């Protein structure tokens, strides 16, 4: 028998491996009676060879036979067989049996006294599927990695640092978005059902998407237009080094109407923008003709509280079991409300319409409770109706009556993959009206807004993204030119507005801090520092800042690339002499 055994082993290869193992299994009893330890070792060597030839199915079977031949090291061979079979099944996308094998793996490790880290890396398998664009393979592998983590103490985070639960949820959303865009909403609903219990999520319901105007036209609410749709001009962008061929898409020059709308019996989600009424989702962004380019982020970022996907005129939104109820309110909460730039541009202008007589005076202003105090200061400053301000926790909230006002322009959080970056253009009339209201309210409070001629450099040292790497050198040069270094995040809103409005020259990174240049005086000159990325929102910053009458010029520095940093947020460095050159040019033309 030993001669036949050696012959079969020597001739075994991937093409005849199954037959070779069949022959060995038929003679297994003879092998166990004649030097079983040696036979088991030969089978383990064969298994190792099959693994090298990428025949994990044959390798697992060879390890199994080795375990059956000899009782002595059988536990170690059985453990190797289970590990190899798990790898084989996952790579062949035969995921269903793997959960049972993970339980067997735990028992086999105990039998073998194995406390090492040689278990299959399901997270790496999932990552390979993710890199290959196979979302379903990745999801199934991450689900198994989650079981392995709980049962065996496996890896807790994914390769890119996400939790397993968050990764599974985000991949599911990608899959469901693709199905929704193809009009296959029911299939997306079914896909969600497969994993929602694992993630502790509620079921998804399907809603028709409508704008506030459409919803009111159907007789389900009241809509009053306060500023009609109008055409606005594309801004003229100035670069110190001359014209730049931008790769972003110019935002719409059709400014949307501004309104106040009221609806009864609505379900909302603080930290997100959508409003549900009956079987409809009221959401101007999702209902906009350009929504197909938009990557709508509700339910994806860490501070959203539900899952939502959009496509083909309908949306799927998670049902949350726990809700709170309010009689009435005005929406001033939503996606990215704690980010200062988003807050000032997307949310604060709504106060213009909440102050209008068309808006009920007894409705409280509802904000997200995670926002910094500065945000609340702005609301208190601009509210001319003496309304209460109601911070809402991260719980679904049902309103008996709800007031809605719009964002000044079509402004997606991001563009969909494959689409050019959308560079939104901000209407000067709306931002100008907001600026005037702020300045009027400060004047009433006795704030001195007379020009001082100050030269201001806005530091971004405390931020991780879009850093000016050589900021210290820039500061050293500019302080010799009479500049003061300012950290806007350390100032109250009123202090910030006074600083920007009274200054003569402002230099700073194109970031949230520069958004306050909305409040500059018309004689101010702004120098915006930024990296080389040609798809940055240059039009957005220009339209926003120059709505004040101030003039803006960009200096593009040398990009400092980072492996994990999006080009939009890359760090950079700029020669201080370029800033001095821009400043001299401005002073000549003042």
XYZ file of C-alpha atoms in Angstrom:
590
model
C 0.000 0.000 0.000
C 2.863 2.386 0.833
C 4.163 2.097 -2.730
C 0.779 2.924 -4.218
C 0.402 5.794 -1.752
C 3.739 7.339 -2.753
C 2.964 6.904 -6.442
C -0.417 8.623 -6.075
C 1.198 11.469 -4.108
C 3.960 11.998 -6.663
C 1.532 12.030 -9.611
C -1.143 14.183 -7.973
C -1.680 17.628 -9.538
C -4.624 20.038 -9.872
C -5.953 18.184 -12.924
C -6.220 14.790 -11.207
C -6.154 15.867 -7.582
C -9.744 14.919 -6.799
C -9.253 11.406 -8.186
C -5.962 11.037 -6.309
C -7.587 11.994 -3.028
C -10.483 9.597 -3.757
C -7.970 6.751 -4.167
C -6.201 7.678 -0.940
C -9.491 7.868 0.952
C -10.470 4.398 -0.303
C -7.275 3.010 1.259
C -7.361 5.119 4.397
C -7.763 2.201 6.802
C -4.556 0.600 5.482
C -2.625 3.839 5.935
C -3.737 4.177 9.546
C -2.190 0.752 10.267
C 1.152 1.443 8.583
C 3.235 4.425 9.748
C 0.221 6.798 10.016
C 2.277 9.792 11.195
C 4.461 9.636 8.081
C 1.417 9.269 5.830
C -0.237 12.245 7.505
C 2.890 14.340 6.998
C 2.956 13.429 3.294
C -0.722 14.448 2.982
C -0.011 17.760 4.706
C 2.827 18.370 2.237
C 0.433 17.621 -0.624
C -2.067 20.069 0.885
C 0.632 22.755 1.017
C 1.443 22.102 -2.655
C -2.236 22.370 -3.636
C -2.467 25.699 -1.792
C 0.487 26.990 -3.781
C -1.328 25.939 -6.962
C -4.425 27.836 -5.792
C -6.526 24.694 -5.363
C -7.712 25.385 -1.855
C -10.565 22.875 -2.172
C -8.078 20.062 -2.761
C -5.762 21.374 -0.042
C -8.553 21.385 2.536
C -9.472 17.820 1.645
C -5.843 16.690 1.923
C -5.592 18.225 5.393
C -8.823 16.438 6.346
C -7.356 13.096 5.254
C -4.189 13.820 7.222
C -6.319 14.348 10.335
C -8.109 11.045 9.750
C -4.896 9.028 9.233
C -3.263 9.723 12.594
C -4.705 10.511 16.014
C -1.612 12.255 17.370
C -1.427 15.619 15.509
C -4.950 15.253 14.119
C -6.213 18.465 15.812
C -3.600 20.576 14.038
C -4.432 19.017 10.649
C -8.168 19.466 11.252
C -7.576 23.115 12.109
C -5.590 23.615 8.894
C -8.386 21.961 6.916
C -11.038 24.306 8.350
C -8.941 27.402 7.771
C -8.215 26.388 4.196
C -11.849 25.526 3.485
C -12.976 28.936 4.775
C -10.539 30.650 2.411
C -11.669 28.492 -0.492
C -15.369 29.115 0.054
C -14.935 32.871 0.483
C -12.832 33.173 -2.656
C -15.443 31.195 -4.590
C -18.218 33.381 -3.077
C -19.841 30.318 -1.485
C -20.460 32.224 1.749
C -23.409 30.339 3.261
C -21.475 27.403 4.816
C -18.749 29.642 6.269
C -20.682 30.726 9.361
C -20.903 27.081 10.488
C -17.218 26.614 9.735
C -16.353 29.564 11.971
C -18.001 27.737 14.845
C -16.009 24.619 13.953
C -12.879 26.763 13.774
C -13.374 27.921 17.339
C -13.683 24.338 18.596
C -10.725 23.185 16.486
C -8.505 25.959 17.863
C -9.390 24.877 21.381
C -8.618 21.218 20.595
C -5.283 22.125 19.036
C -4.387 24.576 21.789
C -3.945 27.204 19.092
C -3.981 30.812 20.280
C -2.166 32.276 17.303
C -3.267 34.678 14.556
C -3.231 32.279 11.619
C -6.977 32.355 11.001
C -8.088 33.472 7.522
C -8.188 37.260 7.275
C -11.781 37.753 6.244
C -11.240 41.503 6.384
C -8.490 41.232 3.757
C -10.737 39.030 1.616
C -13.496 41.646 1.925
C -11.012 44.399 1.051
C -9.959 42.527 -2.085
C -13.604 42.275 -3.147
C -14.076 45.962 -2.402
C -11.063 46.962 -4.500
C -12.397 44.798 -7.320
C -15.716 46.655 -7.188
C -17.641 43.602 -5.971
C -19.826 45.163 -3.275
C -21.834 42.003 -2.561
C -18.709 39.883 -2.130
C -17.302 42.546 0.179
C -20.497 42.774 2.245
C -20.741 39.009 2.708
C -17.074 38.814 3.714
C -17.388 41.720 6.162
C -20.441 40.044 7.708
C -18.379 36.910 8.265
C -15.515 39.021 9.627
C -17.987 40.446 12.132
C -18.929 36.937 13.280
C -15.251 35.999 13.499
C -14.574 39.120 15.565
C -17.335 38.231 18.028
C -16.512 34.508 18.267
C -12.739 34.444 17.841
C -11.596 37.930 18.770
C -10.753 38.792 15.185
C -9.840 42.184 13.740
C -12.246 44.968 14.764
C -11.579 47.575 12.041
C -11.370 47.401 8.268
C -8.238 48.140 6.249
C -9.284 51.785 5.840
C -10.192 52.213 9.510
C -13.992 51.856 9.454
C -15.921 49.673 11.851
C -17.285 46.530 10.246
C -20.857 47.687 10.828
C -20.259 51.044 9.190
C -18.508 49.456 6.226
C -21.366 47.002 5.676
C -23.913 49.800 5.889
C -22.072 52.061 3.445
C -21.553 49.280 0.901
C -25.213 48.372 1.141
C -26.106 52.008 0.462
C -23.905 51.992 -2.646
C -25.685 48.866 -3.874
C -29.121 50.249 -3.091
C -28.342 53.568 -4.765
C -27.418 51.729 -7.968
C -30.666 49.760 -7.842
C -32.713 52.887 -7.069
C -31.155 54.779 -9.969
C -32.187 51.904 -12.229
C -35.752 52.142 -10.899
C -35.420 48.829 -9.025
C -36.541 50.160 -5.658
C -38.201 46.958 -4.472
C -34.975 45.016 -5.087
C -33.081 47.584 -3.037
C -35.642 47.170 -0.292
C -35.103 43.391 -0.310
C -31.318 43.797 -0.253
C -31.581 45.959 2.864
C -33.708 43.311 4.584
C -30.855 40.785 4.325
C -28.587 42.726 6.660
C -30.654 45.285 8.544
C -31.184 43.054 11.602
C -27.444 42.480 11.880
C -26.873 46.247 11.886
C -29.851 47.086 14.077
C -31.584 49.112 11.340
C -35.255 49.540 10.625
C -36.989 48.494 7.382
C -36.998 50.765 4.320
C -40.146 52.337 2.888
C -40.422 53.754 -0.626
C -41.448 57.397 -1.131
C -42.098 59.595 -4.162
C -39.755 62.616 -4.287
C -41.326 66.069 -4.640
C -40.171 69.644 -4.152
C -41.853 71.872 -1.590
C -43.600 73.706 -4.401
C -44.919 70.471 -5.920
C -46.075 69.203 -2.540
C -48.062 72.378 -1.880
C -49.500 72.397 -5.398
C -51.031 68.988 -4.677
C -53.046 70.575 -1.899
C -50.948 69.100 0.889
C -49.537 72.380 2.201
C -49.096 76.130 1.753
C -46.374 77.714 -0.383
C -45.623 81.426 -0.615
C -42.906 82.677 -2.945
C -40.976 85.638 -1.557
C -38.324 85.983 -4.264
C -38.895 84.596 -7.733
C -36.596 82.495 -9.899
C -34.080 84.643 -11.762
C -30.952 84.493 -13.881
C -27.634 85.318 -12.210
C -24.204 86.028 -13.693
C -21.243 83.693 -13.691
C -18.480 85.233 -11.548
C -15.176 86.354 -13.015
C -12.411 84.419 -11.253
C -9.030 86.079 -10.693
C -5.793 84.104 -10.295
C -2.449 85.701 -9.520
C -0.729 83.578 -12.172
C -3.327 84.225 -14.875
C -6.293 82.205 -16.171
C -6.581 78.557 -15.127
C -8.337 75.825 -17.133
C -10.864 74.625 -14.556
C -12.117 71.040 -14.649
C -15.177 71.573 -12.463
C -18.670 72.120 -13.850
C -20.094 75.619 -13.617
C -23.048 75.736 -11.248
C -26.502 76.646 -12.465
C -27.084 80.310 -13.309
C -30.803 79.856 -12.666
C -31.247 80.899 -9.062
C -34.197 79.075 -7.474
C -37.172 80.903 -5.967
C -37.049 81.658 -2.261
C -40.158 80.835 -0.275
C -41.777 79.876 2.963
C -43.822 76.674 2.911
C -45.940 74.969 5.572
C -46.971 71.333 5.808
C -48.956 69.310 8.308
C -48.040 65.951 9.882
C -44.418 65.613 8.765
C -41.647 63.287 9.900
C -38.141 64.750 9.954
C -34.651 63.581 10.899
C -32.347 66.043 12.682
C -28.869 66.091 11.094
C -30.495 65.303 7.717
C -32.446 67.362 5.196
C -35.400 65.231 4.164
C -39.038 65.668 5.206
C -41.604 62.869 4.925
C -45.297 63.500 4.549
C -47.508 60.484 3.874
C -45.930 58.550 0.992
C -43.890 61.533 -0.250
C -40.437 62.871 0.452
C -40.320 66.683 0.304
C -36.769 67.601 -0.657
C -35.833 70.338 -3.160
C -32.321 68.971 -3.727
C -33.536 65.456 -4.573
C -36.375 66.825 -6.726
C -34.169 69.244 -8.689
C -33.653 68.529 -12.434
C -29.890 68.313 -11.772
C -30.220 65.850 -8.891
C -28.775 63.043 -11.032
C -25.294 64.538 -10.649
C -25.632 64.875 -6.887
C -24.306 62.458 -4.296
C -26.958 63.040 -1.643
C -25.469 62.103 1.704
C -28.423 61.719 4.090
C -27.916 58.588 6.149
C -24.251 58.020 5.264
C -22.199 60.370 7.437
C -21.596 59.520 11.104
C -24.038 62.081 12.478
C -27.034 61.042 10.375
C -29.571 58.885 12.161
C -31.212 56.881 9.387
C -30.516 55.245 6.036
C -31.784 56.855 2.825
C -31.079 56.276 -0.864
C -32.371 58.095 -3.940
C -32.984 57.436 -7.620
C -35.460 57.586 -10.505
C -37.837 59.980 -8.732
C -38.246 57.845 -5.627
C -36.409 57.339 -2.353
C -36.036 54.591 0.200
C -35.955 55.823 3.789
C -35.481 53.827 6.957
C -38.388 53.532 9.376
C -37.195 54.454 12.851
C -39.160 53.016 15.725
C -38.307 55.757 18.193
C -39.658 59.249 17.467
C -40.481 62.426 19.328
C -43.413 64.744 18.535
C -43.717 68.531 18.406
C -46.665 70.767 17.641
C -44.799 73.097 15.279
C -41.373 74.219 14.152
C -39.199 75.833 11.497
C -36.432 73.681 10.007
C -32.988 75.088 10.593
C -31.374 71.697 11.095
C -29.880 69.344 8.535
C -26.879 67.772 6.873
C -23.531 69.329 7.881
C -25.216 71.960 10.048
C -22.270 72.042 12.451
C -19.793 72.861 9.651
C -19.456 76.639 9.686
C -19.228 77.106 5.917
C -22.287 74.963 5.227
C -24.139 76.628 8.096
C -23.525 80.181 6.918
C -24.362 79.519 3.264
C -27.116 76.898 3.373
C -28.909 77.534 6.639
C -28.525 81.125 7.853
C -30.101 82.764 4.743
C -33.369 80.995 5.612
C -33.722 83.446 8.492
C -34.636 86.082 5.887
C -37.772 84.139 5.058
C -38.517 83.022 8.614
C -38.581 86.728 9.514
C -41.156 87.443 6.807
C -44.763 88.066 7.813
C -45.773 85.051 5.728
C -44.109 82.837 8.331
C -46.028 82.185 11.583
C -44.497 84.079 14.490
C -45.277 81.389 17.063
C -43.246 78.593 15.427
C -39.969 77.845 17.255
C -36.717 77.701 15.269
C -35.453 74.114 15.427
C -31.703 73.503 15.237
C -29.408 70.487 15.712
C -28.236 70.113 19.301
C -24.659 69.216 18.295
C -23.858 72.603 16.781
C -21.335 75.002 18.370
C -22.592 77.953 20.371
C -21.501 80.349 17.632
C -24.219 78.933 15.363
C -26.899 79.653 17.935
C -25.544 83.191 18.367
C -26.205 83.813 14.679
C -29.816 82.665 14.945
C -30.409 84.840 17.999
C -28.877 87.836 16.240
C -30.954 87.493 13.060
C -34.325 86.513 14.530
C -36.517 89.624 14.438
C -39.646 87.807 15.653
C -38.447 86.874 19.156
C -38.965 83.150 18.591
C -37.729 80.402 20.912
C -34.785 78.343 19.636
C -35.246 74.604 20.104
C -32.183 72.296 19.834
C -33.236 68.811 18.691
C -31.401 65.606 19.638
C -30.649 62.893 17.093
C -34.129 61.366 17.106
C -36.730 61.218 14.364
C -39.135 64.078 15.007
C -42.769 64.323 13.928
C -44.238 67.807 13.537
C -47.946 68.521 13.583
C -47.080 71.602 11.480
C -43.747 72.380 9.879
C -42.254 75.467 8.217
C -39.650 75.090 5.459
C -37.414 77.589 3.646
C -34.894 76.770 0.867
C -31.131 76.811 0.322
C -30.195 79.870 -1.806
C -28.968 77.744 -4.732
C -28.759 74.152 -5.936
C -25.913 72.903 -3.773
C -25.210 69.152 -3.668
C -22.958 67.920 -0.889
C -20.823 66.246 -3.554
C -20.989 65.091 -7.164
C -21.611 61.452 -8.015
C -18.596 59.339 -9.060
C -17.864 59.861 -12.738
C -19.367 63.368 -12.704
C -17.237 66.545 -12.684
C -17.179 68.491 -9.437
C -20.209 70.796 -9.300
C -19.087 74.360 -8.520
C -22.201 76.051 -7.112
C -22.709 79.769 -7.728
C -24.255 81.725 -4.865
C -26.851 84.420 -5.620
C -25.545 87.843 -4.590
C -29.054 89.136 -3.854
C -29.760 86.546 -1.144
C -26.296 86.665 0.424
C -26.335 90.449 0.195
C -29.677 90.591 1.996
C -28.349 88.299 4.723
C -25.235 90.482 5.058
C -27.308 93.653 5.383
C -29.505 92.064 8.052
C -26.449 91.011 10.067
C -24.855 94.459 9.848
C -28.142 96.178 10.721
C -28.581 94.000 13.793
C -25.016 94.716 14.915
C -25.524 98.431 14.437
C -28.646 98.256 16.651
C -26.446 96.646 19.317
C -23.965 99.499 19.070
C -21.147 97.549 17.435
C -18.585 99.885 15.855
C -18.275 98.842 12.205
C -16.132 101.733 10.954
C -13.175 100.687 8.728
C -9.870 100.289 10.586
C -7.511 99.437 7.729
C -6.379 96.259 9.533
C -4.452 93.592 7.669
C -5.532 90.111 8.716
C -4.018 86.674 8.190
C -6.433 83.818 8.972
C -4.575 80.887 10.504
C -5.611 77.328 9.735
C -3.025 75.762 12.000
C -5.610 73.944 14.121
C -7.095 71.997 11.204
C -5.950 68.724 9.644
C -7.109 69.230 6.053
C -6.166 71.890 3.528
C -3.269 73.110 5.649
C -0.773 75.715 4.529
C 2.334 73.665 5.348
C 4.693 76.629 5.500
C 2.280 78.815 7.465
C 4.989 79.798 9.961
C 7.153 81.250 7.169
C 4.163 83.063 5.678
C 3.268 84.546 9.055
C 6.853 85.709 9.632
C 6.795 87.562 6.297
C 3.316 89.042 6.684
C 3.823 90.293 10.245
C 6.661 92.441 8.898
C 4.045 93.904 6.538
C 1.764 94.852 9.421
C -0.504 91.784 9.394
C -2.185 90.355 12.483
C -2.662 86.599 12.871
C -6.254 85.662 13.724
C -7.862 82.350 14.718
C -11.530 82.917 13.765
C -12.765 79.805 15.588
C -11.762 81.458 18.889
C -13.981 84.499 18.297
C -17.704 84.970 18.776
C -19.788 85.511 15.666
C -20.154 89.219 16.368
C -16.398 89.571 16.872
C -15.777 87.781 13.586
C -18.175 89.977 11.604
C -16.660 93.145 13.062
C -13.146 91.915 12.260
C -13.925 91.058 8.645
C -16.062 94.140 7.997
C -13.522 96.614 9.305
C -10.400 95.105 7.712
C -8.619 96.361 4.619
C -6.830 93.192 3.443
C -7.583 89.582 4.410
C -5.320 86.629 3.578
C -6.333 83.062 4.319
C -6.867 79.526 3.100
C -9.968 78.945 0.972
C -11.938 77.266 3.753
C -14.825 77.879 6.126
C -12.975 80.809 7.721
C -12.955 82.650 4.396
C -16.735 82.303 4.189
C -17.008 85.214 6.620
C -15.729 87.487 3.851
C -19.423 87.771 2.979
C -19.344 90.480 5.664
C -16.374 92.436 4.276
C -16.747 96.088 3.324
C -16.723 96.880 -0.382
C -13.176 98.315 -0.231
C -11.678 95.143 1.238
C -9.315 92.967 -0.770
C -9.188 89.225 -0.142
C -6.289 86.917 -1.038
C -7.372 83.264 -1.007
C -4.638 80.634 -0.704
C -5.271 77.171 -2.124
C -3.626 74.120 -3.720
C -3.354 73.319 -7.440
C -6.503 71.190 -7.803
C -8.302 72.562 -10.866
C -11.698 71.252 -9.798
C -11.790 73.272 -6.578
C -14.899 75.442 -6.140
C -13.335 78.691 -7.305
C -16.651 79.990 -8.666
C -18.361 79.286 -5.377
C -15.845 81.253 -3.316
C -15.771 84.111 -5.800
C -19.559 84.478 -5.990
C -19.865 84.210 -2.232
C -17.118 86.674 -1.239
C -17.737 89.225 -3.970
C -21.424 89.409 -3.013
C -20.113 91.871 -0.384
C -18.519 94.120 -3.003
C -15.027 93.055 -1.938
C -12.523 91.809 -4.522
C -10.913 88.380 -4.451
C -7.795 86.883 -5.995
C -6.566 83.273 -5.698
C -2.973 82.150 -5.260
C -2.452 78.496 -6.120
C 0.418 76.906 -4.244
C 2.251 73.618 -4.612
C 0.078 70.650 -3.644
C 1.441 68.304 -0.983
C -0.101 64.981 -1.922
C -1.326 62.530 0.689
C -2.269 58.928 0.014
C -5.580 59.091 1.874
C -6.498 62.721 1.237
C -8.965 63.767 -1.447
C -7.440 66.302 -3.848
C -10.072 68.813 -2.730
C -8.630 68.820 0.813
C -4.923 68.438 0.018
C -2.311 70.383 1.962
C -0.112 72.852 0.115
C 2.645 75.432 0.425
C 2.921 78.919 -1.040
C 5.879 81.234 -1.363
C 5.339 84.324 0.848
C 6.678 86.493 -1.982
C 3.599 85.601 -4.065
C 1.325 86.895 -1.313
C 3.293 90.126 -1.098
C 3.015 90.484 -4.879
C -0.765 90.052 -4.751
C -1.011 92.523 -1.897
C 1.046 95.142 -3.742
C -1.112 94.675 -6.833
C -4.248 95.227 -4.766
C -2.835 98.325 -3.044
C -1.969 99.934 -6.367
C -5.546 99.501 -7.508
C -7.280 100.526 -4.269
